[in-house]
């Protein structure tokens, strides 16, 4: 699933650092697993429910638990202002980019192997690094630029255009997933700007869920399909399981350092690969494993360089 923005509050007191780190790692592993389960629920809907309708209920069912999380973690004096914002236009941009990314990933889950979608989603840090140069004015050294190029080489290994790698893949789905990764990168840049402007994580998360519900609802009306009982269950699962993943991710970032837990987000590829093989017999080919490994390695290296550069600032 798409990357979530954790609602981070102060870490709990009275807990040893080792225990906090262990809990953080377990939580981020759990978040990766629950995101994979949400992807399975989307794939099981199998295009019988329009994508914008799925997006509507994904966000609608996620609002109550996310609102509880935001109110529970905030001081009492600040609870009434949890949705207060000084950047409505930035929220509109974040909603646009986030929904574009969601459309890409949801379409991909239905039409591509789960592991392929997850792997292509790992291009987001590559696009983020490349886009941060013109949009954020960041200086990116040759090492990170080299990692970006290597990462895109991993995409070519995964798709193998002209060598039969994409013969079994839906080209439109591949394009939409990659477009979604670009959109998620743009969303991260927008979020970074909002954070620098003083916007709270709770406001960013909740306004996206509210905006996704409104936009998804309006876009779903023309082609509305009334869900069956089983489809209602899957739609609720997409929203509630995604919210659970948000809760676990938040708990992870409350308990441990980003430098410790961020790499464990890549465990999502193992979950989607396992679930895809279990439910749909999706078995990656040898070159797929090589491409995935290159993508993950480049993403981890970019993360490593970000940490080192950040410490020097």
PDB file of N, CA and C in Angstrom, residues 75-126:
ATOM      1  N   UNK A  75      -2.669  16.766  23.537  1.00  0.00           N
ATOM      2  CA  UNK A  75      -3.066  17.351  24.823  1.00  0.00           C
ATOM      3  C   UNK A  75      -4.522  17.805  24.783  1.00  0.00           C
ATOM      4  N   UNK A  76      -5.199  17.748  25.931  1.00  0.00           N
ATOM      5  CA  UNK A  76      -6.621  18.114  25.963  1.00  0.00           C
ATOM      6  C   UNK A  76      -6.868  19.512  25.434  1.00  0.00           C
ATOM      7  N   UNK A  77      -5.971  20.410  25.756  1.00  0.00           N
ATOM      8  CA  UNK A  77      -6.162  21.802  25.342  1.00  0.00           C
ATOM      9  C   UNK A  77      -6.069  21.981  23.831  1.00  0.00           C
ATOM     10  N   UNK A  78      -5.462  20.993  23.150  1.00  0.00           N
ATOM     11  CA  UNK A  78      -5.260  21.122  21.700  1.00  0.00           C
ATOM     12  C   UNK A  78      -6.227  20.274  20.889  1.00  0.00           C
ATOM     13  N   UNK A  79      -7.114  19.518  21.546  1.00  0.00           N
ATOM     14  CA  UNK A  79      -7.970  18.588  20.818  1.00  0.00           C
ATOM     15  C   UNK A  79      -8.966  19.299  19.919  1.00  0.00           C
ATOM     16  N   UNK A  80      -9.448  20.448  20.339  1.00  0.00           N
ATOM     17  CA  UNK A  80     -10.428  21.166  19.531  1.00  0.00           C
ATOM     18  C   UNK A  80      -9.814  21.724  18.253  1.00  0.00           C
ATOM     19  N   UNK A  81      -8.496  21.875  18.250  1.00  0.00           N
ATOM     20  CA  UNK A  81      -7.829  22.464  17.083  1.00  0.00           C
ATOM     21  C   UNK A  81      -7.077  21.425  16.255  1.00  0.00           C
ATOM     22  N   UNK A  82      -7.452  20.122  16.402  1.00  0.00           N
ATOM     23  CA  UNK A  82      -6.703  19.070  15.719  1.00  0.00           C
ATOM     24  C   UNK A  82      -6.789  19.202  14.194  1.00  0.00           C
ATOM     25  N   UNK A  83      -7.896  19.798  13.709  1.00  0.00           N
ATOM     26  CA  UNK A  83      -8.047  19.978  12.261  1.00  0.00           C
ATOM     27  C   UNK A  83      -7.702  21.392  11.804  1.00  0.00           C
ATOM     28  N   UNK A  84      -7.243  22.205  12.733  1.00  0.00           N
ATOM     29  CA  UNK A  84      -6.891  23.577  12.352  1.00  0.00           C
ATOM     30  C   UNK A  84      -5.740  23.558  11.356  1.00  0.00           C
ATOM     31  N   UNK A  85      -5.839  24.415  10.347  1.00  0.00           N
ATOM     32  CA  UNK A  85      -4.787  24.458   9.327  1.00  0.00           C
ATOM     33  C   UNK A  85      -4.562  25.882   8.868  1.00  0.00           C
ATOM     34  N   UNK A  86      -3.346  26.151   8.509  1.00  0.00           N
ATOM     35  CA  UNK A  86      -2.997  27.460   7.944  1.00  0.00           C
ATOM     36  C   UNK A  86      -2.594  27.322   6.472  1.00  0.00           C
ATOM     37  N   UNK A  87      -2.704  26.086   5.950  1.00  0.00           N
ATOM     38  CA  UNK A  87      -2.253  25.839   4.575  1.00  0.00           C
ATOM     39  C   UNK A  87      -3.296  25.057   3.777  1.00  0.00           C
ATOM     40  N   UNK A  88      -4.496  25.616   3.576  1.00  0.00           N
ATOM     41  CA  UNK A  88      -5.529  24.860   2.840  1.00  0.00           C
ATOM     42  C   UNK A  88      -5.100  24.498   1.418  1.00  0.00           C
ATOM     43  N   UNK A  89      -4.374  25.387   0.733  1.00  0.00           N
ATOM     44  CA  UNK A  89      -3.958  25.089  -0.626  1.00  0.00           C
ATOM     45  C   UNK A  89      -2.957  23.931  -0.649  1.00  0.00           C
ATOM     46  N   UNK A  90      -2.076  23.880   0.321  1.00  0.00           N
ATOM     47  CA  UNK A  90      -1.119  22.774   0.398  1.00  0.00           C
ATOM     48  C   UNK A  90      -1.840  21.456   0.651  1.00  0.00           C
ATOM     49  N   UNK A  91      -2.894  21.489   1.475  1.00  0.00           N
ATOM     50  CA  UNK A  91      -3.677  20.276   1.701  1.00  0.00           C
ATOM     51  C   UNK A  91      -4.352  19.822   0.403  1.00  0.00           C
ATOM     52  N   UNK A  92      -4.846  20.780  -0.376  1.00  0.00           N
ATOM     53  CA  UNK A  92      -5.481  20.439  -1.650  1.00  0.00           C
ATOM     54  C   UNK A  92      -4.470  19.758  -2.582  1.00  0.00           C
ATOM     55  N   UNK A  93      -3.236  20.277  -2.616  1.00  0.00           N
ATOM     56  CA  UNK A  93      -2.196  19.651  -3.434  1.00  0.00           C
ATOM     57  C   UNK A  93      -1.873  18.248  -2.933  1.00  0.00           C
ATOM     58  N   UNK A  94      -1.745  18.116  -1.617  1.00  0.00           N
ATOM     59  CA  UNK A  94      -1.428  16.815  -1.034  1.00  0.00           C
ATOM     60  C   UNK A  94      -2.545  15.804  -1.340  1.00  0.00           C
ATOM     61  N   UNK A  95      -3.790  16.240  -1.289  1.00  0.00           N
ATOM     62  CA  UNK A  95      -4.919  15.355  -1.600  1.00  0.00           C
ATOM     63  C   UNK A  95      -4.865  14.924  -3.067  1.00  0.00           C
ATOM     64  N   UNK A  96      -4.594  15.874  -3.962  1.00  0.00           N
ATOM     65  CA  UNK A  96      -4.505  15.559  -5.395  1.00  0.00           C
ATOM     66  C   UNK A  96      -3.411  14.536  -5.656  1.00  0.00           C
ATOM     67  N   UNK A  97      -2.223  14.791  -5.116  1.00  0.00           N
ATOM     68  CA  UNK A  97      -1.110  13.871  -5.344  1.00  0.00           C
ATOM     69  C   UNK A  97      -1.385  12.509  -4.686  1.00  0.00           C
ATOM     70  N   UNK A  98      -1.902  12.538  -3.462  1.00  0.00           N
ATOM     71  CA  UNK A  98      -2.160  11.293  -2.748  1.00  0.00           C
ATOM     72  C   UNK A  98      -3.199  10.434  -3.439  1.00  0.00           C
ATOM     73  N   UNK A  99      -4.267  11.052  -3.939  1.00  0.00           N
ATOM     74  CA  UNK A  99      -5.300  10.285  -4.629  1.00  0.00           C
ATOM     75  C   UNK A  99      -4.787   9.732  -5.961  1.00  0.00           C
ATOM     76  N   UNK A 100      -3.930  10.501  -6.631  1.00  0.00           N
ATOM     77  CA  UNK A 100      -3.318   9.990  -7.867  1.00  0.00           C
ATOM     78  C   UNK A 100      -2.471   8.758  -7.568  1.00  0.00           C
ATOM     79  N   UNK A 101      -1.702   8.827  -6.490  1.00  0.00           N
ATOM     80  CA  UNK A 101      -0.909   7.670  -6.087  1.00  0.00           C
ATOM     81  C   UNK A 101      -1.778   6.485  -5.708  1.00  0.00           C
ATOM     82  N   UNK A 102      -2.902   6.752  -5.055  1.00  0.00           N
ATOM     83  CA  UNK A 102      -3.803   5.680  -4.639  1.00  0.00           C
ATOM     84  C   UNK A 102      -4.453   5.022  -5.850  1.00  0.00           C
ATOM     85  N   UNK A 103      -4.857   5.822  -6.841  1.00  0.00           N
ATOM     86  CA  UNK A 103      -5.433   5.266  -8.068  1.00  0.00           C
ATOM     87  C   UNK A 103      -4.421   4.341  -8.744  1.00  0.00           C
ATOM     88  N   UNK A 104      -3.165   4.805  -8.838  1.00  0.00           N
ATOM     89  CA  UNK A 104      -2.133   3.991  -9.474  1.00  0.00           C
ATOM     90  C   UNK A 104      -1.912   2.669  -8.765  1.00  0.00           C
ATOM     91  N   UNK A 105      -1.787   2.707  -7.436  1.00  0.00           N
ATOM     92  CA  UNK A 105      -1.520   1.475  -6.698  1.00  0.00           C
ATOM     93  C   UNK A 105      -2.731   0.549  -6.704  1.00  0.00           C
ATOM     94  N   UNK A 106      -3.936   1.079  -6.544  1.00  0.00           N
ATOM     95  CA  UNK A 106      -5.134   0.234  -6.527  1.00  0.00           C
ATOM     96  C   UNK A 106      -5.351  -0.437  -7.887  1.00  0.00           C
ATOM     97  N   UNK A 107      -5.168   0.332  -8.962  1.00  0.00           N
ATOM     98  CA  UNK A 107      -5.296  -0.264 -10.294  1.00  0.00           C
ATOM     99  C   UNK A 107      -4.231  -1.346 -10.481  1.00  0.00           C
ATOM    100  N   UNK A 108      -3.041  -1.074  -9.998  1.00  0.00           N
ATOM    101  CA  UNK A 108      -1.968  -2.050 -10.112  1.00  0.00           C
ATOM    102  C   UNK A 108      -2.254  -3.313  -9.335  1.00  0.00           C
ATOM    103  N   UNK A 109      -2.810  -3.200  -8.121  1.00  0.00           N
ATOM    104  CA  UNK A 109      -3.103  -4.388  -7.324  1.00  0.00           C
ATOM    105  C   UNK A 109      -4.063  -5.332  -8.052  1.00  0.00           C
ATOM    106  N   UNK A 110      -4.999  -4.759  -8.786  1.00  0.00           N
ATOM    107  CA  UNK A 110      -5.986  -5.582  -9.485  1.00  0.00           C
ATOM    108  C   UNK A 110      -5.389  -6.243 -10.723  1.00  0.00           C
ATOM    109  N   UNK A 111      -4.519  -5.530 -11.445  1.00  0.00           N
ATOM    110  CA  UNK A 111      -4.079  -5.980 -12.769  1.00  0.00           C
ATOM    111  C   UNK A 111      -2.643  -6.500 -12.820  1.00  0.00           C
ATOM    112  N   UNK A 112      -1.902  -6.412 -11.726  1.00  0.00           N
ATOM    113  CA  UNK A 112      -0.516  -6.874 -11.706  1.00  0.00           C
ATOM    114  C   UNK A 112      -0.283  -7.766 -10.489  1.00  0.00           C
ATOM    115  N   UNK A 113       0.783  -8.563 -10.481  1.00  0.00           N
ATOM    116  CA  UNK A 113       1.144  -9.291  -9.263  1.00  0.00           C
ATOM    117  C   UNK A 113       1.409  -8.324  -8.112  1.00  0.00           C
ATOM    118  N   UNK A 114       0.998  -8.711  -6.908  1.00  0.00           N
ATOM    119  CA  UNK A 114       1.149  -7.827  -5.754  1.00  0.00           C
ATOM    120  C   UNK A 114       2.604  -7.418  -5.542  1.00  0.00           C
ATOM    121  N   UNK A 115       3.519  -8.381  -5.654  1.00  0.00           N
ATOM    122  CA  UNK A 115       4.933  -8.073  -5.422  1.00  0.00           C
ATOM    123  C   UNK A 115       5.460  -7.084  -6.451  1.00  0.00           C
ATOM    124  N   UNK A 116       4.984  -7.170  -7.689  1.00  0.00           N
ATOM    125  CA  UNK A 116       5.423  -6.233  -8.734  1.00  0.00           C
ATOM    126  C   UNK A 116       4.989  -4.819  -8.394  1.00  0.00           C
ATOM    127  N   UNK A 117       3.745  -4.671  -7.934  1.00  0.00           N
ATOM    128  CA  UNK A 117       3.251  -3.338  -7.560  1.00  0.00           C
ATOM    129  C   UNK A 117       4.077  -2.780  -6.407  1.00  0.00           C
ATOM    130  N   UNK A 118       4.329  -3.616  -5.406  1.00  0.00           N
ATOM    131  CA  UNK A 118       5.114  -3.162  -4.254  1.00  0.00           C
ATOM    132  C   UNK A 118       6.518  -2.762  -4.686  1.00  0.00           C
ATOM    133  N   UNK A 119       7.129  -3.570  -5.539  1.00  0.00           N
ATOM    134  CA  UNK A 119       8.480  -3.261  -6.007  1.00  0.00           C
ATOM    135  C   UNK A 119       8.503  -1.959  -6.794  1.00  0.00           C
ATOM    136  N   UNK A 120       7.547  -1.786  -7.706  1.00  0.00           N
ATOM    137  CA  UNK A 120       7.487  -0.537  -8.472  1.00  0.00           C
ATOM    138  C   UNK A 120       7.207   0.648  -7.556  1.00  0.00           C
ATOM    139  N   UNK A 121       6.474   0.404  -6.471  1.00  0.00           N
ATOM    140  CA  UNK A 121       6.240   1.477  -5.503  1.00  0.00           C
ATOM    141  C   UNK A 121       7.510   1.942  -4.826  1.00  0.00           C
ATOM    142  N   UNK A 122       8.525   1.052  -4.784  1.00  0.00           N
ATOM    143  CA  UNK A 122       9.801   1.427  -4.182  1.00  0.00           C
ATOM    144  C   UNK A 122      10.571   2.431  -5.029  1.00  0.00           C
ATOM    145  N   UNK A 123      10.045   2.760  -6.213  1.00  0.00           N
ATOM    146  CA  UNK A 123      10.681   3.825  -6.994  1.00  0.00           C
ATOM    147  C   UNK A 123      10.373   5.202  -6.410  1.00  0.00           C
ATOM    148  N   UNK A 124       9.426   5.277  -5.473  1.00  0.00           N
ATOM    149  CA  UNK A 124       9.072   6.576  -4.901  1.00  0.00           C
ATOM    150  C   UNK A 124      10.284   7.325  -4.328  1.00  0.00           C
ATOM    151  N   UNK A 125      11.162   6.674  -3.512  1.00  0.00           N
ATOM    152  CA  UNK A 125      12.337   7.405  -3.031  1.00  0.00           C
ATOM    153  C   UNK A 125      13.249   7.880  -4.156  1.00  0.00           C
ATOM    154  N   UNK A 126      13.280   7.133  -5.266  1.00  0.00           N
ATOM    155  CA  UNK A 126      14.104   7.544  -6.399  1.00  0.00           C
ATOM    156  C   UNK A 126      13.554   8.836  -7.006  1.00  0.00           C
TER     157      UNK A 126
END
